[in-house]
Structures are given as C-alpha cells and as structure tokens.
Amino acid sequence: SDFSDGVVMTTGNPLDVALIGPGFMAVQTPEGEQYTRNGRLAVGEEGQLITANGYPILGEGGEPITVGPGVVEIDGDGSVMVDGEAAGKLRILEFETPHLLTRAGYTLYTAPESAVANQAENTHVAPKSLENSNVQIPLEISHMMVALRSYAANQKVITTIDDTLGRLIEQVGAPS
C-alpha cells in the first residue's frame, strides 16, 4: 500500500475529516483494534462516532467516542465537540514502519504486535474535508501497459520454445 497523502477535498460535512500526514485513526472492530485513514464518519444508533462500515472510532483513552444528540464538530487537532462541550479526541497513531500494516478490508489495516505506534505528532486533521485517493491514474496505466507488453513478449518466447521443442521431438522420433 502507498500511504502517501492524497488530495484533500473540502466537503463542508462536520463529520468528515482528512488526515494530513502519516497517521491513522484507531477503530474498534470485532477483530480488535484496527486503523483507517477514511475520514467519512457518522453518528451511530448508540450515539457513537463510527466509520462508514459502522465501527466505533476510538478516542485517546482507547474507548469509543460517544457524541449523542447535538451538533458535532471536529477540530484540527482531532478534538470532538458536541454543542461546544468536549466529547473526546480522536486517537491518531503514527507507525514507525507503516509497511508492516496489512489490509483487513476496504479501508482498514491491522498492525502486527511488532509494529511500534506513537501518538501522532506529524499528522493534522482537516475538518469538514476528505482525502481523495493518492493513485496517479496516468502513471498506473503506463505501468499496466509495460506489464502487458512484458507478458506478451514472454508469451511469444514460450510459444517459440514450445514450437522448437515440438519440431525437435518430431525429428528425433522419426524413423531413419
């Protein structure tokens, strides 16, 4: 996975957040704590701040953030406010070696026990915004074209070797 920042787009939705920097938000799932950069949040039936998949977002203390009814705002430091009152702060972690994270779904990652995570210092929250994909489509298309040409060339080599071996077997196996 490429964890470089994508383009941040302002949505105006007070529950949307984009992470600018290397951090991940902690999420409570049935498989344990997992991590996401997907900032499309919502308020669940139990009044908790949840991901688009319905998993509770964890606060700094490791407990789900409960917002209940009211106007929810998320500040640039990850503080969650409901009607002007503090409800918690997003638990944002930065991994020393993010390449150790493995996909656990569409937008979730798991960390092995050996992964070292620290409270975010280089990650900032962009409120009312979402991070778009960091995929550069023209570059990826060119990589796919190179791979396709390599495949075609290798296929031609294999076909040529197969034809050569076939002719050799015919000649060796033919009566003299």
mmCIF file of C-alpha atoms in Angstrom:
data_model
loop_
_atom_site.group_PDB
_atom_site.id
_atom_site.type_symbol
_atom_site.label_atom_id
_atom_site.label_comp_id
_atom_site.label_asym_id
_atom_site.label_seq_id
_atom_site.Cartn_x
_atom_site.Cartn_y
_atom_site.Cartn_z
ATOM 1 C CA SER A 1 0.000 0.000 0.000
ATOM 2 C CA ASP A 2 1.051 3.544 -0.717
ATOM 3 C CA PHE A 3 0.411 5.649 2.383
ATOM 4 C CA SER A 4 1.374 8.992 0.878
ATOM 5 C CA ASP A 5 -1.184 11.785 1.266
ATOM 6 C CA GLY A 6 -3.934 12.144 -1.310
ATOM 7 C CA VAL A 7 -5.527 15.390 -2.395
ATOM 8 C CA VAL A 8 -7.733 16.875 0.347
ATOM 9 C CA MET A 9 -11.198 17.992 -0.743
ATOM 10 C CA THR A 10 -13.445 20.220 1.395
ATOM 11 C CA THR A 11 -16.929 18.714 1.813
ATOM 12 C CA GLY A 12 -18.500 21.015 4.396
ATOM 13 C CA ASN A 13 -19.799 17.972 6.317
ATOM 14 C CA PRO A 14 -18.894 18.460 10.013
ATOM 15 C CA LEU A 15 -18.348 14.706 10.431
ATOM 16 C CA ASP A 16 -15.800 14.429 7.609
ATOM 17 C CA VAL A 17 -12.101 14.565 8.490
ATOM 18 C CA ALA A 18 -8.987 14.185 6.385
ATOM 19 C CA LEU A 19 -5.680 13.170 7.911
ATOM 20 C CA ILE A 20 -2.749 15.158 6.599
ATOM 21 C CA GLY A 21 0.427 13.297 7.439
ATOM 22 C CA PRO A 22 1.330 9.685 8.216
ATOM 23 C CA GLY A 23 -1.299 9.000 10.915
ATOM 24 C CA PHE A 24 -4.182 6.547 11.174
ATOM 25 C CA MET A 25 -7.363 6.730 13.272
ATOM 26 C CA ALA A 26 -7.915 3.835 15.669
ATOM 27 C CA VAL A 27 -11.136 1.865 15.149
ATOM 28 C CA GLN A 28 -12.800 -0.805 17.301
ATOM 29 C CA THR A 29 -13.772 -3.887 15.271
ATOM 30 C CA PRO A 30 -14.840 -7.420 16.212
ATOM 31 C CA GLU A 31 -11.263 -8.483 15.348
ATOM 32 C CA GLY A 32 -9.791 -5.922 17.750
ATOM 33 C CA GLU A 33 -8.251 -2.524 17.182
ATOM 34 C CA GLN A 34 -7.670 -1.660 13.554
ATOM 35 C CA TYR A 35 -6.676 1.522 11.730
ATOM 36 C CA THR A 36 -8.059 3.668 8.943
ATOM 37 C CA ARG A 37 -7.438 6.900 7.073
ATOM 38 C CA ASN A 38 -11.020 7.026 5.803
ATOM 39 C CA GLY A 39 -12.475 10.096 7.467
ATOM 40 C CA ARG A 40 -16.089 9.722 6.314
ATOM 41 C CA LEU A 41 -17.582 9.466 9.803
ATOM 42 C CA ALA A 42 -21.161 9.286 11.075
ATOM 43 C CA VAL A 43 -23.074 9.034 14.345
ATOM 44 C CA GLY A 44 -24.342 5.511 15.026
ATOM 45 C CA GLU A 45 -27.598 4.421 16.642
ATOM 46 C CA GLU A 46 -25.897 4.247 20.046
ATOM 47 C CA GLY A 47 -24.612 7.816 19.705
ATOM 48 C CA GLN A 48 -21.031 6.796 18.953
ATOM 49 C CA LEU A 49 -18.819 8.280 16.276
ATOM 50 C CA ILE A 50 -18.481 5.489 13.680
ATOM 51 C CA THR A 51 -16.795 4.713 10.368
ATOM 52 C CA ALA A 52 -18.700 4.176 7.123
ATOM 53 C CA ASN A 53 -18.519 0.435 7.972
ATOM 54 C CA GLY A 54 -20.240 1.042 11.330
ATOM 55 C CA TYR A 55 -17.191 0.518 13.563
ATOM 56 C CA PRO A 56 -16.719 2.879 16.534
ATOM 57 C CA ILE A 57 -13.920 5.433 16.337
ATOM 58 C CA LEU A 58 -11.656 5.254 19.383
ATOM 59 C CA GLY A 59 -10.634 8.221 21.497
ATOM 60 C CA GLU A 60 -7.230 8.816 23.080
ATOM 61 C CA GLY A 61 -8.186 6.696 26.083
ATOM 62 C CA GLY A 62 -8.943 3.702 23.849
ATOM 63 C CA GLU A 63 -12.724 3.923 24.371
ATOM 64 C CA PRO A 64 -15.268 4.714 21.636
ATOM 65 C CA ILE A 65 -16.165 8.392 21.338
ATOM 66 C CA THR A 66 -19.812 8.935 22.293
ATOM 67 C CA VAL A 67 -21.343 12.115 20.921
ATOM 68 C CA GLY A 68 -25.080 11.532 21.387
ATOM 69 C CA PRO A 69 -27.528 14.077 20.023
ATOM 70 C CA GLY A 70 -26.349 17.582 19.261
ATOM 71 C CA VAL A 71 -24.157 19.447 16.819
ATOM 72 C CA VAL A 72 -20.849 17.610 16.384
ATOM 73 C CA GLU A 73 -17.680 19.445 15.401
ATOM 74 C CA ILE A 74 -14.183 18.072 14.970
ATOM 75 C CA ASP A 75 -11.248 20.480 15.347
ATOM 76 C CA GLY A 76 -7.907 20.497 13.575
ATOM 77 C CA ASP A 77 -6.231 18.706 16.484
ATOM 78 C CA GLY A 78 -8.834 15.900 16.473
ATOM 79 C CA SER A 79 -10.887 17.205 19.402
ATOM 80 C CA VAL A 80 -14.547 16.223 19.135
ATOM 81 C CA MET A 81 -17.051 18.773 20.429
ATOM 82 C CA VAL A 82 -20.808 18.375 20.871
ATOM 83 C CA ASP A 83 -22.718 21.625 21.256
ATOM 84 C CA GLY A 84 -19.443 23.266 22.318
ATOM 85 C CA GLU A 85 -18.672 20.639 25.010
ATOM 86 C CA ALA A 86 -15.673 18.293 24.738
ATOM 87 C CA ALA A 87 -16.693 14.718 23.919
ATOM 88 C CA GLY A 88 -13.232 13.274 23.301
ATOM 89 C CA LYS A 89 -10.265 13.396 20.984
ATOM 90 C CA LEU A 90 -9.546 11.124 18.022
ATOM 91 C CA ARG A 91 -6.878 8.519 18.728
ATOM 92 C CA ILE A 92 -4.489 9.117 15.853
ATOM 93 C CA LEU A 93 -1.371 6.955 15.705
ATOM 94 C CA GLU A 94 1.739 7.098 13.564
ATOM 95 C CA PHE A 95 3.585 3.862 12.857
ATOM 96 C CA GLU A 96 7.371 3.811 12.700
ATOM 97 C CA THR A 97 7.165 1.213 9.928
ATOM 98 C CA PRO A 98 3.781 1.586 8.190
ATOM 99 C CA HIS A 99 4.699 -1.022 5.562
ATOM 100 C CA LEU A 100 4.109 -3.651 8.295
ATOM 101 C CA LEU A 101 0.377 -2.845 8.257
ATOM 102 C CA THR A 102 -1.763 -5.359 6.414
ATOM 103 C CA ARG A 103 -5.141 -4.783 4.793
ATOM 104 C CA ALA A 104 -8.093 -6.001 6.809
ATOM 105 C CA GLY A 105 -10.823 -4.777 4.497
ATOM 106 C CA TYR A 106 -11.588 -1.971 2.105
ATOM 107 C CA THR A 107 -10.257 0.843 4.304
ATOM 108 C CA LEU A 108 -8.966 -0.945 7.408
ATOM 109 C CA TYR A 109 -5.493 -2.101 8.369
ATOM 110 C CA THR A 110 -4.152 -4.292 11.149
ATOM 111 C CA ALA A 111 -0.775 -3.934 12.797
ATOM 112 C CA PRO A 112 1.354 -6.855 13.962
ATOM 113 C CA GLU A 113 2.423 -6.894 17.590
ATOM 114 C CA SER A 114 5.937 -5.919 16.495
ATOM 115 C CA ALA A 115 4.690 -2.634 14.969
ATOM 116 C CA VAL A 116 5.598 0.430 17.022
ATOM 117 C CA ALA A 117 2.912 3.137 17.090
ATOM 118 C CA ASN A 118 3.113 6.527 18.762
ATOM 119 C CA GLN A 119 0.610 9.295 19.344
ATOM 120 C CA ALA A 120 0.531 11.432 16.200
ATOM 121 C CA GLU A 121 2.915 14.359 16.115
ATOM 122 C CA ASN A 122 3.199 14.917 12.359
ATOM 123 C CA THR A 123 -0.445 14.359 11.442
ATOM 124 C CA HIS A 124 -3.024 17.118 11.365
ATOM 125 C CA VAL A 125 -6.787 16.838 10.986
ATOM 126 C CA ALA A 126 -8.523 18.784 8.222
ATOM 127 C CA PRO A 127 -12.111 19.215 9.457
ATOM 128 C CA LYS A 128 -15.034 19.101 7.022
ATOM 129 C CA SER A 129 -12.766 17.503 4.416
ATOM 130 C CA LEU A 130 -11.960 14.130 2.922
ATOM 131 C CA GLU A 131 -8.744 12.741 1.497
ATOM 132 C CA ASN A 132 -9.088 11.526 -2.081
ATOM 133 C CA SER A 133 -7.173 8.592 -3.478
ATOM 134 C CA ASN A 134 -3.443 9.077 -3.948
ATOM 135 C CA VAL A 135 -3.443 6.915 -7.097
ATOM 136 C CA GLN A 136 -1.987 8.670 -10.141
ATOM 137 C CA ILE A 137 -4.048 7.168 -12.956
ATOM 138 C CA PRO A 138 -1.777 8.059 -15.929
ATOM 139 C CA LEU A 139 1.238 6.580 -14.135
ATOM 140 C CA GLU A 140 -0.649 3.396 -13.214
ATOM 141 C CA ILE A 141 -1.918 2.991 -16.803
ATOM 142 C CA SER A 142 1.641 3.275 -18.112
ATOM 143 C CA HIS A 143 2.778 0.629 -15.577
ATOM 144 C CA MET A 144 -0.033 -1.658 -16.741
ATOM 145 C CA MET A 145 0.978 -1.172 -20.392
ATOM 146 C CA VAL A 146 4.601 -2.071 -19.607
ATOM 147 C CA ALA A 147 3.439 -5.181 -17.743
ATOM 148 C CA LEU A 148 1.157 -6.182 -20.633
ATOM 149 C CA ARG A 149 3.998 -5.793 -23.165
ATOM 150 C CA SER A 150 6.324 -7.854 -20.959
ATOM 151 C CA TYR A 151 3.673 -10.560 -20.666
ATOM 152 C CA ALA A 152 3.163 -10.616 -24.448
ATOM 153 C CA ALA A 153 6.924 -10.833 -25.071
ATOM 154 C CA ASN A 154 7.305 -13.688 -22.568
ATOM 155 C CA GLN A 155 4.330 -15.479 -24.095
ATOM 156 C CA LYS A 156 5.965 -15.240 -27.552
ATOM 157 C CA VAL A 157 9.243 -16.653 -26.184
ATOM 158 C CA ILE A 158 7.414 -19.595 -24.592
ATOM 159 C CA THR A 159 5.484 -20.273 -27.815
ATOM 160 C CA THR A 160 8.718 -20.210 -29.846
ATOM 161 C CA ILE A 161 10.449 -22.614 -27.417
ATOM 162 C CA ASP A 162 7.401 -24.897 -27.483
ATOM 163 C CA ASP A 163 7.402 -24.952 -31.318
ATOM 164 C CA THR A 164 11.166 -25.619 -31.394
ATOM 165 C CA LEU A 165 10.849 -28.483 -28.907
ATOM 166 C CA GLY A 166 7.938 -29.902 -30.904
ATOM 167 C CA ARG A 167 9.975 -29.923 -34.130
ATOM 168 C CA LEU A 168 12.946 -31.459 -32.287
ATOM 169 C CA ILE A 169 10.779 -34.254 -30.902
ATOM 170 C CA GLU A 170 9.343 -34.924 -34.373
ATOM 171 C CA GLN A 171 12.834 -35.141 -35.892
ATOM 172 C CA VAL A 172 14.293 -37.312 -33.115
ATOM 173 C CA GLY A 173 11.272 -39.560 -33.013
ATOM 174 C CA ALA A 174 11.054 -40.004 -36.823
ATOM 175 C CA PRO A 175 12.343 -43.330 -38.203
ATOM 176 C CA SER A 176 15.633 -43.069 -40.121
#
